[in-house]
Coordinates of C-alpha atoms in Angstrom, one line a residue:
X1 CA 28.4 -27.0 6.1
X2 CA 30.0 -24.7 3.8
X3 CA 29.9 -20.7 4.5
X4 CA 27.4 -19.4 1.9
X5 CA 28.8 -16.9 -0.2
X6 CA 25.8 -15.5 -2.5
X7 CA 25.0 -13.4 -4.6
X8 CA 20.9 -12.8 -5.9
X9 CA 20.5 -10.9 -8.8
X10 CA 16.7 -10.0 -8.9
X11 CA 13.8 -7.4 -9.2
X12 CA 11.6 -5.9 -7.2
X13 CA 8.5 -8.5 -8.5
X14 CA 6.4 -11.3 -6.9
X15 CA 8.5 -13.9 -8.1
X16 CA 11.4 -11.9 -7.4
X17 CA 11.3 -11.2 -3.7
X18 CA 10.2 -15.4 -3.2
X19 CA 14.3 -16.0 -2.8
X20 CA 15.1 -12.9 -0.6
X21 CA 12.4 -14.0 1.5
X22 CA 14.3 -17.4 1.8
X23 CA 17.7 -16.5 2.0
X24 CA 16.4 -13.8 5.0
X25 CA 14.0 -17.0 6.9
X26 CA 17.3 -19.0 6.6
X27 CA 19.6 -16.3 7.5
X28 CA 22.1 -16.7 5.0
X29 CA 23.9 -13.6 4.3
X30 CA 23.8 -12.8 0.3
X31 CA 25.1 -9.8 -1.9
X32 CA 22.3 -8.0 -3.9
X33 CA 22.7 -7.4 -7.6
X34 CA 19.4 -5.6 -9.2
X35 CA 18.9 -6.6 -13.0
X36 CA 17.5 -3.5 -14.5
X37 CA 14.3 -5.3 -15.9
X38 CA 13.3 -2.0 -18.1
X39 CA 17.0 -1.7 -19.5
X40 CA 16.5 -5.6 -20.6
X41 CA 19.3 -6.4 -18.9
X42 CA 18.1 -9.8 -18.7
X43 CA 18.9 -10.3 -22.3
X44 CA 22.6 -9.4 -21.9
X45 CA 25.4 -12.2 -22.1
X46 CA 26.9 -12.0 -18.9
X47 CA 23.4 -12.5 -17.6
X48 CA 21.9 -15.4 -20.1
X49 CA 25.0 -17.1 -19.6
X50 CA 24.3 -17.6 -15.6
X51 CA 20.3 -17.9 -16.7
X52 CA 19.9 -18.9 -20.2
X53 CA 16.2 -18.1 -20.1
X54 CA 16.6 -14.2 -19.4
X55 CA 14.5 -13.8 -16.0
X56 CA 15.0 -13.3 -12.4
X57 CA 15.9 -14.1 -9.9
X58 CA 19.2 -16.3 -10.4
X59 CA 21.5 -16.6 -7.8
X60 CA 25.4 -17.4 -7.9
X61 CA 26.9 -19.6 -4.9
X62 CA 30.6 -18.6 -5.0
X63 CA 31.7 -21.2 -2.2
X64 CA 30.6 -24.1 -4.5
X65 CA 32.4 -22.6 -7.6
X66 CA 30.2 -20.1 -8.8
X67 CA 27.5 -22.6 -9.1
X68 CA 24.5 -21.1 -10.5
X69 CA 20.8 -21.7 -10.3
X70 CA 18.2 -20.1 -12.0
X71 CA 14.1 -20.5 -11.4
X72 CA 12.6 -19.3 -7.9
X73 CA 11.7 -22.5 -6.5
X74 CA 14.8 -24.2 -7.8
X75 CA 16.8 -21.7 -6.1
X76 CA 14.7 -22.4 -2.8
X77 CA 15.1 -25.5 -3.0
X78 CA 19.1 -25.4 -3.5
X79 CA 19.1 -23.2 -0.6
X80 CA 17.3 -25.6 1.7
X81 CA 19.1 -29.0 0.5
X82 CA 22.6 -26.9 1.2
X83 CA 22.4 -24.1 4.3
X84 CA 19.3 -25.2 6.2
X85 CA 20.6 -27.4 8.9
X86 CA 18.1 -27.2 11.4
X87 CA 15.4 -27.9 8.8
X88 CA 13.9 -24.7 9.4
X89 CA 11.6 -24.3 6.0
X90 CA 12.4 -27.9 4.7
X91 CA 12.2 -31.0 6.4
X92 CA 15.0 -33.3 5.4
X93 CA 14.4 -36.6 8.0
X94 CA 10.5 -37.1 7.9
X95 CA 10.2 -38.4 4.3
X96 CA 6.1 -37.7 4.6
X97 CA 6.6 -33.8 5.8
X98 CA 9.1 -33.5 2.9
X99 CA 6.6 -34.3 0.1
X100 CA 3.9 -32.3 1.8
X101 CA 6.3 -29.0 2.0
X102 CA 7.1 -29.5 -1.9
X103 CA 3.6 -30.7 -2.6
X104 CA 2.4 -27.4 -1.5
X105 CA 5.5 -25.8 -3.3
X106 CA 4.7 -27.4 -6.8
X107 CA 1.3 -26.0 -6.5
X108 CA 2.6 -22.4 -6.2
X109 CA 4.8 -23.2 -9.3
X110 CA 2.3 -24.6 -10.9
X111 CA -1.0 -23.0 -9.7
X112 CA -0.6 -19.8 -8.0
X113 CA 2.4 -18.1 -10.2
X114 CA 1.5 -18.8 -13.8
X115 CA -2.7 -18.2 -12.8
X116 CA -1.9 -14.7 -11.0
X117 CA 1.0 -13.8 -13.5
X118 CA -1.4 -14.2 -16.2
X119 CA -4.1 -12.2 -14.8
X120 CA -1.1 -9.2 -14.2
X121 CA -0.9 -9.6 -17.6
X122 CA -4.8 -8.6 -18.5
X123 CA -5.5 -6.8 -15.4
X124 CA -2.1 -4.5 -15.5
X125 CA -0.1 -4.8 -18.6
X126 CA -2.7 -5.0 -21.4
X127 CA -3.3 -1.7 -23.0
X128 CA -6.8 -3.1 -24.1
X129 CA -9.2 -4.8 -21.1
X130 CA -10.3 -8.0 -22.3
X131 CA -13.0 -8.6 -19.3
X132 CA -13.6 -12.2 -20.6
X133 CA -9.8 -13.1 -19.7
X134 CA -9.8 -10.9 -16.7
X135 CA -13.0 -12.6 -15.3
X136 CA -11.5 -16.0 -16.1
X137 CA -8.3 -15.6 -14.0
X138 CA -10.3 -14.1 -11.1
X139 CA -12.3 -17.4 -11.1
X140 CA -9.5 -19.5 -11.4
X141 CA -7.4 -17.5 -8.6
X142 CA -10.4 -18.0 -6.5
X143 CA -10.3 -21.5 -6.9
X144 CA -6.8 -21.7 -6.3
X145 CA -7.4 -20.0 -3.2
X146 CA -10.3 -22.2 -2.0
X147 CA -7.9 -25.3 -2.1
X148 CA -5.6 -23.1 0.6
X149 CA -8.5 -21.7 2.9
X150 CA -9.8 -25.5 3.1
X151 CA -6.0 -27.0 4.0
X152 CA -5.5 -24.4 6.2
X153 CA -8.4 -24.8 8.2
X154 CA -8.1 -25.2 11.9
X155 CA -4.0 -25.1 11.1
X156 CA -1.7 -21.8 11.2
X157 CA 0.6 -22.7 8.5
X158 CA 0.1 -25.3 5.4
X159 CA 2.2 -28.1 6.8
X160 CA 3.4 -29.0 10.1
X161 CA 1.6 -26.5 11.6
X162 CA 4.7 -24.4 11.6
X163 CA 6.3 -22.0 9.1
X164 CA 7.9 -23.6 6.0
X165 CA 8.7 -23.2 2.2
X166 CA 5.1 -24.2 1.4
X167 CA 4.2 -20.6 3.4
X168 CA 7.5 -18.8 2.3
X169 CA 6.4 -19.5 -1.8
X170 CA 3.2 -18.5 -1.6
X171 CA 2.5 -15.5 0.7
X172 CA 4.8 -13.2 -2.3
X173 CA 1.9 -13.9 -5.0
X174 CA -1.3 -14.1 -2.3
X175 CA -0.7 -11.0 -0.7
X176 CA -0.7 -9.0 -3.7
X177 CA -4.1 -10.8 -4.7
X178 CA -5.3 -7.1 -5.7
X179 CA -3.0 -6.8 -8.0
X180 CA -4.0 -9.5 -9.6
X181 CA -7.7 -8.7 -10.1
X182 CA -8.9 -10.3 -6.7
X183 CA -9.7 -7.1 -4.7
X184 CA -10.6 -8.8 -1.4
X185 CA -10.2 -12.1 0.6
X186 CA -12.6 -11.4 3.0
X187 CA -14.4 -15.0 1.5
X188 CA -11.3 -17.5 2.8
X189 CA -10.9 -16.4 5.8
X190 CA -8.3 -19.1 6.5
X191 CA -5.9 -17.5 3.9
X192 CA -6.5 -14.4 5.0
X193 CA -5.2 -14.9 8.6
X194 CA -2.3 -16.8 7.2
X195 CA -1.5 -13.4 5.3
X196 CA -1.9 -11.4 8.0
X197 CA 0.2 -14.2 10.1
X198 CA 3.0 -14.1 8.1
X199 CA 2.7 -10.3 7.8
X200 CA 4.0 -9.8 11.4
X201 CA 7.4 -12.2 10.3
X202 CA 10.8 -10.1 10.6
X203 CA 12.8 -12.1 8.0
X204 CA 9.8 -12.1 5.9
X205 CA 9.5 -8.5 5.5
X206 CA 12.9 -7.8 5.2
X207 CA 12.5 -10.1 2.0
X208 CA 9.9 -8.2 0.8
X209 CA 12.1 -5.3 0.5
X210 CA 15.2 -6.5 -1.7
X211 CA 16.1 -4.7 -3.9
X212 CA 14.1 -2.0 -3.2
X213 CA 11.1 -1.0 -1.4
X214 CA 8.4 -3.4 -1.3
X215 CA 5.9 -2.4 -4.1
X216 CA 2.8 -4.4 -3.3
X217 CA 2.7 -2.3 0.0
X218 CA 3.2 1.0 -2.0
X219 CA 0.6 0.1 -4.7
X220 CA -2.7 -1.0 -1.7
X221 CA -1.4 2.1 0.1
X222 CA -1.0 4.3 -2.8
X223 CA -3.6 3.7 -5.8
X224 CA -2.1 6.7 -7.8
X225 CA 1.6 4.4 -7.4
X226 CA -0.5 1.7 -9.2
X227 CA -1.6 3.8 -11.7
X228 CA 1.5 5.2 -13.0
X229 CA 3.2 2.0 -12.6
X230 CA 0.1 0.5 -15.1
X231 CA 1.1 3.7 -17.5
X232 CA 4.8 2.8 -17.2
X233 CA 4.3 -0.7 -18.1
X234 CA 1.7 -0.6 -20.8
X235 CA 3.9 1.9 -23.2
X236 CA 6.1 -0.8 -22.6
X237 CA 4.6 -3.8 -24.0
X238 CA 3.3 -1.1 -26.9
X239 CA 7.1 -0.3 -27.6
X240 CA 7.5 -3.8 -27.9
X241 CA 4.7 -4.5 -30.5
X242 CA 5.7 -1.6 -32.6

């Protein structure tokens, strides 16, 4: 196997901290380049042309000629198909496990990320509450969540009953359910000892903390963070309206 050499460029977000969280579970050592989301670095040439679509995260693999791959679970993928060996997150031998690890992967991509990210969007980014919308993610959030607390019943982790990417992509979006308008999870109480499992995970948490301090932690413990960080980012969708 080929010696990773990697470099992330990423933001302290949900969907940012999915490939940290990887790259730490796998213990593949990476460089760390923050793209200054506010500055809209995202937009600048050097960075479109290693992500033409202008998000994060994006990650460069210089041992395979600065091969570069853009989208989170694309990226997690790539880094399980190339420096995961042992098949610690993605089963590569048992055709039937494989499929249920990316089944459960594809409904974080499809499910989870665009139903949560849209709710940030009314429930932290809007200016104006619209509590129709707002209501309307909750409820399908909720029902999102209900599909998880049924599979993971009587089971610690989605598939396998043992840590994988199914867990690794999710946990970054469910544990900051709050943010996301859903206050509590005391109603699946199957997702809510997963959380609490994976909580206790070293790699995990060190993930959670690239490239800066983990937020979702500093927003539950500190409501005025939240706040200010709701301030911060609504002048900033009304600089871009004006």
């Amino acid at each position: 196997m080929t010696t990773p050499d990697i470099t992330l460029y990423t933001y302290g977000t949900q969907n940012g901290v999915k490939v940290s969280v990887v790259l730490e579970e796998l213990g593949i050592p990476y460089k760390v380049k923050q793209v200054e989301l506010g500055k809209r670095e995202q937009y600048e040439p050097w960075y479109l042309k290693i992500n033409p679509n202008g998000k994060i995260p994006t990650i460069v693999d210089h041992s395979k000629e600065d091969f570069s791959v853009f989208e989170s679970t694309a990226i997690a993928i790539y880094l399980c198909e190339n420096y995961d060996p042992e098949e610690k997150l993605l089963p590569k031998n048992d055709p039937k496990l494989r499929s249920q690890v990316i089944q459960w992967v594809m409904f974080e991509t499809s499910g989870i990320a665009p139903a949560q990210g849209q709710s940030n969007f009314y429930c932290r980014y809007l200016p104006e509450k619209i509590p129709f919308a707002i209501n309307n993610c909750a409820k399908e959030i909720k029902r999102l969540y209900g599909v998880m607390n049924k599979s993971l019943e009587g089971k610690e982790y989605l598939v396998g009953n043992k840590f994988t990417l199914a867990d690794a992509m999710s946990y970054p979006m469910i544990r900051g359910h709050f943010f996301s308008g859903v206050e509590s999870i005391d109603e699946f109480p199957n997702l809510k000892a997963w959380v609490e499992r994976i909580d206790t995970r070293p790699a995990t948490q060190k993930g959670l903390n690239v490239p800066v301090p983990d937020k979702m932690k500093e927003y539950r413990e500190n409501p005025e963070k939240l706040e200010e960080f709701e301030k911060l980012i609504q002048s900033f969708f009304k600089e871009k309206q004006t």
